[in-house]
Coordinates of C-alpha atoms in Angstrom, one line a residue:
X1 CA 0.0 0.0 0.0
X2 CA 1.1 3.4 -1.0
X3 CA 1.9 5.6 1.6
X4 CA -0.2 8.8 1.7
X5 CA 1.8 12.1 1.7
X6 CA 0.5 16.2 2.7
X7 CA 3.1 18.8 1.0
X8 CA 2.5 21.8 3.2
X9 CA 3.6 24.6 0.8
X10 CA 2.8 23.1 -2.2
X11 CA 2.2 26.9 -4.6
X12 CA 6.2 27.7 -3.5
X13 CA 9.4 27.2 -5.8
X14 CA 10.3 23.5 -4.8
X15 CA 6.7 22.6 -3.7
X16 CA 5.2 22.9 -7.0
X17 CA 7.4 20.6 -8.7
X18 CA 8.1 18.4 -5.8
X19 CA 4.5 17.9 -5.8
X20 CA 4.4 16.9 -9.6
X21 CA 7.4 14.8 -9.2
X22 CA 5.6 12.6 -6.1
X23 CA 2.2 12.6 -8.0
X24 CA 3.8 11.0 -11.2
X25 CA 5.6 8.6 -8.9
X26 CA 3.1 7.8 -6.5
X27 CA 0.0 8.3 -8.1
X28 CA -2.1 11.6 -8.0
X29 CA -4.4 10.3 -5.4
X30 CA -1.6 9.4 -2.9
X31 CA -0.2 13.1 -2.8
X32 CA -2.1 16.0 -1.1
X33 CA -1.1 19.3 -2.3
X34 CA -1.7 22.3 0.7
X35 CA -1.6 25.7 0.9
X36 CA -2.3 29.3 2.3
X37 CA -3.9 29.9 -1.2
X38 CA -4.6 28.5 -4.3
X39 CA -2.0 27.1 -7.0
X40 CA -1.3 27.2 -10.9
X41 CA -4.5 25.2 -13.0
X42 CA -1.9 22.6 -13.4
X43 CA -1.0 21.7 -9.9
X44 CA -4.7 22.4 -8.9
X45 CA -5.9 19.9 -11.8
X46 CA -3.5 17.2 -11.1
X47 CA -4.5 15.6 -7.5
X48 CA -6.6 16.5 -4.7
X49 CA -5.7 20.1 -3.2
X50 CA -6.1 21.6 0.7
X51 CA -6.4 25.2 1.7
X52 CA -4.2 25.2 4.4
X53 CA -3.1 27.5 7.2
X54 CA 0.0 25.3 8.5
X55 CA 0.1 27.6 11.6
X56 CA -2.7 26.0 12.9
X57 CA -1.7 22.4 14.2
X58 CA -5.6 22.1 14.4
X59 CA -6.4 22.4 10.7
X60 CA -3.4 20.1 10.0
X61 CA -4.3 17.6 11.9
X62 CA -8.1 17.4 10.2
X63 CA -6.5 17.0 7.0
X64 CA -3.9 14.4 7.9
X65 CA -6.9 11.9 9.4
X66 CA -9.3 12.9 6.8
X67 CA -6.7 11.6 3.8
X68 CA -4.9 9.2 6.6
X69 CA -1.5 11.3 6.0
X70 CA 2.0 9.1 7.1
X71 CA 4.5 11.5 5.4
X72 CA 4.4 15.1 5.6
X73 CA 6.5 17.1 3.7
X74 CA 6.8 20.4 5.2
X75 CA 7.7 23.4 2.8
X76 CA 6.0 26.5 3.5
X77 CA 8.6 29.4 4.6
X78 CA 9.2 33.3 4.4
X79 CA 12.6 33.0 2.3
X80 CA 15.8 35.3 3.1
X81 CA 14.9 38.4 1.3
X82 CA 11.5 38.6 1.8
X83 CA 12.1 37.8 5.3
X84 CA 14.2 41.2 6.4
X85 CA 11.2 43.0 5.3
X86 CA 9.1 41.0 7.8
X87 CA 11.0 39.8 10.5
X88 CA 8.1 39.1 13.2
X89 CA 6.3 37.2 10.4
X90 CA 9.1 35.5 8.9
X91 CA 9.8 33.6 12.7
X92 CA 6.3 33.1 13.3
X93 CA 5.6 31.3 10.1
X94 CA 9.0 29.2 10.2
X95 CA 9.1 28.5 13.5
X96 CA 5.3 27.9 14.3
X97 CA 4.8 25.6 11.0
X98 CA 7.8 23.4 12.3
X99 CA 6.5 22.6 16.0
X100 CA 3.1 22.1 15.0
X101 CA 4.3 19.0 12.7
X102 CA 6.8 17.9 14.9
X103 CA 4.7 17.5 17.3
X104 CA 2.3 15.6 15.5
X105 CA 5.0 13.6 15.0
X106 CA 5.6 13.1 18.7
X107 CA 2.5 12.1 19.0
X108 CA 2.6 9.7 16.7
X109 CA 0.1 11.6 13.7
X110 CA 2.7 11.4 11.2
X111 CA 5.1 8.6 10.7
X112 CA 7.8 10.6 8.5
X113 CA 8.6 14.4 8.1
X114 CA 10.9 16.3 5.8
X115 CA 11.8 19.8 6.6
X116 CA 14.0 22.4 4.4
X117 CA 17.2 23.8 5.7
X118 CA 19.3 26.3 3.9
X119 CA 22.7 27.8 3.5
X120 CA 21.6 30.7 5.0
X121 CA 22.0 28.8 8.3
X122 CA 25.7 30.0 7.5
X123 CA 27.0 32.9 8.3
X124 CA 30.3 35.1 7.9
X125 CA 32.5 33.7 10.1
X126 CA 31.3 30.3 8.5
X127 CA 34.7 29.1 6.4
X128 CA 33.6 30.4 2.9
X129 CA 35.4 27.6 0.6
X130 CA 34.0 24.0 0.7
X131 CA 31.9 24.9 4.4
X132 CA 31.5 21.5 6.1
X133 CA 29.0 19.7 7.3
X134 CA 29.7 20.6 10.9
X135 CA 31.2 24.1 11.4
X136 CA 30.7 27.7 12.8
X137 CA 26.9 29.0 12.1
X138 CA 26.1 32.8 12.8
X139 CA 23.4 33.2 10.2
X140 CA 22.9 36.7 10.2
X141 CA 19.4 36.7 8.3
X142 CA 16.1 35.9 10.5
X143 CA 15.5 33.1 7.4
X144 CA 19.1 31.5 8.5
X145 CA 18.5 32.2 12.4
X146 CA 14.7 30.4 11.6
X147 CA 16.4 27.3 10.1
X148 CA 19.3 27.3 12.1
X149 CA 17.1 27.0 15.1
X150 CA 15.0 24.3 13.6
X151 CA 17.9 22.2 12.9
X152 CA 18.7 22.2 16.2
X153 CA 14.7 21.5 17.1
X154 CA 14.8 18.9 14.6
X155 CA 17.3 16.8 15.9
X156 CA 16.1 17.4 19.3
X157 CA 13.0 15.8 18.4
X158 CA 14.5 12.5 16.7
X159 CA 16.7 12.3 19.9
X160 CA 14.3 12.4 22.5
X161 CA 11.1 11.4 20.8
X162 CA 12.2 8.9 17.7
X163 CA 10.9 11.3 15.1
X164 CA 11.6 10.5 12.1
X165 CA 13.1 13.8 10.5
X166 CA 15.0 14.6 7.8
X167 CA 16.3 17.8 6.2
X168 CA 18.5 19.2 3.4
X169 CA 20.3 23.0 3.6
X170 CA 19.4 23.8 -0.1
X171 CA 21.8 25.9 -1.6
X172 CA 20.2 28.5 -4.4
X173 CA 17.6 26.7 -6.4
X174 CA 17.1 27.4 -9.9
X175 CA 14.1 26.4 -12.2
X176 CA 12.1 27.3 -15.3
X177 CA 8.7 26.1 -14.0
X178 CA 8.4 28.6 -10.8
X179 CA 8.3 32.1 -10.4
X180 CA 11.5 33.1 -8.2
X181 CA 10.2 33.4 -4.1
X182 CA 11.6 36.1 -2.8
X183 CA 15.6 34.5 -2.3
X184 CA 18.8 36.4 -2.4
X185 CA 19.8 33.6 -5.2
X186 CA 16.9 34.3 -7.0
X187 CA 18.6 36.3 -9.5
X188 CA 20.1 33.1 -11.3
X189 CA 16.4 32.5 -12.2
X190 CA 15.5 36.0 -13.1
X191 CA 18.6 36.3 -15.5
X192 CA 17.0 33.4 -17.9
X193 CA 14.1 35.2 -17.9
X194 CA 15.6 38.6 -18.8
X195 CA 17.9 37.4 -21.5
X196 CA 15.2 36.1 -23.7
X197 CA 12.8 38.7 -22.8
X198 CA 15.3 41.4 -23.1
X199 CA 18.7 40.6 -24.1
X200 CA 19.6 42.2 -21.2
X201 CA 19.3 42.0 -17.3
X202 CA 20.4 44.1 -14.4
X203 CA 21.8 41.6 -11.0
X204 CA 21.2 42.5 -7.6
X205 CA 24.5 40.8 -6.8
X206 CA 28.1 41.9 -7.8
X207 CA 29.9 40.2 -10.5
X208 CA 31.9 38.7 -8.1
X209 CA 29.5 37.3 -5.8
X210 CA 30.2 33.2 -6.0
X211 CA 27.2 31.4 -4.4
X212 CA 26.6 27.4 -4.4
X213 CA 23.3 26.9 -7.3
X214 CA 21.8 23.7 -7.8
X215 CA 19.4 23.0 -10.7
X216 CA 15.8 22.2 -9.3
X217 CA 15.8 18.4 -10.8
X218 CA 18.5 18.0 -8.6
X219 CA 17.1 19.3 -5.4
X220 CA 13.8 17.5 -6.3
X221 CA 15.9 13.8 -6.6
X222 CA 17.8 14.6 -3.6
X223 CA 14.4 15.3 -1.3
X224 CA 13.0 12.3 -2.5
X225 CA 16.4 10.2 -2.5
X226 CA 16.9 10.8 1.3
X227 CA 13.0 10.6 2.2
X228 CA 13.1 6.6 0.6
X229 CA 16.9 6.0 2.6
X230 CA 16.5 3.2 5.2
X231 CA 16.6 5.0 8.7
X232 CA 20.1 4.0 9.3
X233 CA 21.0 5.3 6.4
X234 CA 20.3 8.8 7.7
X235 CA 23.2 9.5 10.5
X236 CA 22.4 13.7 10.5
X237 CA 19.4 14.1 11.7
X238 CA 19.8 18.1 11.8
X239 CA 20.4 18.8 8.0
X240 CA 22.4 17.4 5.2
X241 CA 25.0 20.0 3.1
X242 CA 23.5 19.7 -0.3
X243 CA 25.7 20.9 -3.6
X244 CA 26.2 20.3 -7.5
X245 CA 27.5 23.9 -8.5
X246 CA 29.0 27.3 -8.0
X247 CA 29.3 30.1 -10.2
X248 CA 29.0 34.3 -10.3
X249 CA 26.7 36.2 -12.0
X250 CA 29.8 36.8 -14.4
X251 CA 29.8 32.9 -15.1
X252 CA 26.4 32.6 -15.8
X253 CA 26.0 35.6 -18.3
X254 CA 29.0 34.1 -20.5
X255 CA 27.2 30.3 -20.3
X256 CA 24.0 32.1 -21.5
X257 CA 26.5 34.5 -24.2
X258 CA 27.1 31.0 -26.2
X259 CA 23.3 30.7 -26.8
X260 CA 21.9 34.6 -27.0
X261 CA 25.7 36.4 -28.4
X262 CA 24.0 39.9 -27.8
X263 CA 22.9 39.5 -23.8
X264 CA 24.3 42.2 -21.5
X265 CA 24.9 42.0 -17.8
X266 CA 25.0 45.1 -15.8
X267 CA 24.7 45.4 -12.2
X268 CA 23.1 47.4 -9.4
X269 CA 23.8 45.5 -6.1
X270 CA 20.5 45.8 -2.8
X271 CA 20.8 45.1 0.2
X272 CA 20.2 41.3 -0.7
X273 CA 24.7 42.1 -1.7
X274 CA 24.8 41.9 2.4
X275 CA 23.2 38.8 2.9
X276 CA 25.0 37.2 0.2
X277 CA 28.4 38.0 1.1
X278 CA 27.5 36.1 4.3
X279 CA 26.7 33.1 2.9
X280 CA 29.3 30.5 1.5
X281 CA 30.7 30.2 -1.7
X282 CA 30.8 26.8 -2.2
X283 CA 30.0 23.1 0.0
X284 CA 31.4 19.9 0.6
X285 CA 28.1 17.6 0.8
X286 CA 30.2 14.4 1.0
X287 CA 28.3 13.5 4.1
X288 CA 25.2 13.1 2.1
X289 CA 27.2 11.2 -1.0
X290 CA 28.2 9.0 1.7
X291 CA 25.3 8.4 4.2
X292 CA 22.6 7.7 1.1
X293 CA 24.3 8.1 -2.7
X294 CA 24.0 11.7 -3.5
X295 CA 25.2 12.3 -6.9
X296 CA 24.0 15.7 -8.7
X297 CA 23.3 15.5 -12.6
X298 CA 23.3 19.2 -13.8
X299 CA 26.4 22.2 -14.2
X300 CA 26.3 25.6 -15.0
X301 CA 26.6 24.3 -19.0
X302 CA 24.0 21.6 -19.0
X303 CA 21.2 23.6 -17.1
X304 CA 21.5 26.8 -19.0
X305 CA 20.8 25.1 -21.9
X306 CA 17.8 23.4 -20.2
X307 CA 16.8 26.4 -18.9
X308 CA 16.6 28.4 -22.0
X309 CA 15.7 25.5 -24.1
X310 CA 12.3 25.2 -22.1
X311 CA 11.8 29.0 -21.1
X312 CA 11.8 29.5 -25.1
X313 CA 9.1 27.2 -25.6
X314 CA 7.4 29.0 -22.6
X315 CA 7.8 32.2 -24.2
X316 CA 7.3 31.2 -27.8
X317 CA 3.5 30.6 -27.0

């Protein structure tokens, strides 16, 4: 019997797709899609759908015995930029959401959980080149203090109550199906986006600014790859360093100059620059290669042409 799994954030960047990927694998029936409001025609159309306010352990809890919910997949979050606008409601939602399913968990609701960490759980006097798995964290961000703290909560909760958790830092996520979600890596999607609508585009980052990038694919395998690992499998139970890629906005630009010769970069750095510059610049993940197989399939060459191969059909229409 198929297990039946509630994504909690379904309308975001990952969820969307992570939501397709599950349905296709799974079966549309087996996956409930969730959220504060409602979602594109396609993920509507394609399996049942919840409006959900995941701060209310309550309304949760209806909808995990009324579709008999084992996994939960928990995604809703105010991301990094967004999140300095908003800073009371940026904790409240990440915080709140986490301990309500963890403690359905405890109490034996929900059999497994996934949870999203982030690099922004690093901070600057994190080492910037290949940041291990264990180091220094001052995340200076309320975003990287949120998931820094639920780490901690999440590991807490497998230690003293057997709660099956799992998590991933994702470094910045880059895909042609979603909307970028208010991230300070969201230019790397924006860019694609700009150079076939305009030829041009103007970063928010510095040329220079190196951040670890992983094409979404990737971070959709890897959420699913280490949600199927055997238990013992999964030695962290804080968060796994995730990475396939780094580059600058300088890098991308050339990689998308050998498919649109005319594109122009320029640059007018925000205040996202600061948060960036506190984040590191590239991650060893071989905790994750070894605990349960990571291996990434997309670079900076392979997903640009991706990326511009299917945003030109997109824009083509």
């Amino acid at each position: 019997m198929n297990e039946t799994i509630l994504i909690i954030g379904a309308c975001g960047q990952i969820g969307t797709e992570l939501t397709a990927k599950l349905r296709e694998m799974n079966g549309k029936d087996a996956v409930i899609a969730s959220d504060i409001r409602e979602g594109s025609e396609e993920l509507m159309s394609s399996g049942p759908f919840e409006i959900l306010d995941a701060t209310s352990k309550d309304d949760i809890l209806e909808i995990i015995k009324r579709h008999k919910v084992s996994q939960v997949y928990l995604m809703a979050a105010m991301l990094s930029a967004t999140g300095e606008k908003y800073p009371d409601k940026a904790w409240y939602l990440n915080m709140t959401t986490l301990f309500n399913i963890l403690d359905l968990a405890k109490e034996g609701e929900i059999k497994k959980v996934f949870w999203p960490s982030s690099i922004a759980v690093f901070g600057p006097t994190t080492p910037k080149q290949n940041t291990p798995q264990k180091t220094v964290m001052e995340p200076t961000t309320v975003y990287g203090i949120s998931k820094q703290t639920g780490e901690r909560w999440c590991e807490y909760y497998h230690d003293k109550y057997g709660v099956d958790v799992r998590s991933i830092r994702y470094p910045g996520i880059i895909s042609w199906k979603a909307e970028p979600g208010g991230g300070t890596t969201d230019y790397a999607v924006e860019i694609y986006h700009e150079a076939l609508k305009e030829g041009k585009y103007t970063s928010f980052l510095n040329e220079e600014s190196a951040l670890p990038m992983m094409y979404m694919p990737d971070a959709i395998d890897a959420t699913i790859q280490l949600m199927n690992a055997p238990a013992e499998e999964v030695k962290d139970r804080s968060a796994y360093n995730l990475a396939a890629m780094t580059f600058t906005p300088v890098e991308i630009a050339e990689e998308i100059k050998k498919h649109i010769p005319e594109f122009e970069i320029s640059y007018a750095p925000d205040f996202r620059q600061e948060i960036a510059n506190s984040w590191p610049q590239s991650i060893d993940d071989t905790a994750a290669r070894e605990d349960w197989n990571w291996k990434h399939s997309f670079d900076l060459e392979s997903m640009t042409k991706d990326m511009l191969e299917n945003l030109g059909k997109k824009y083509s229409k």
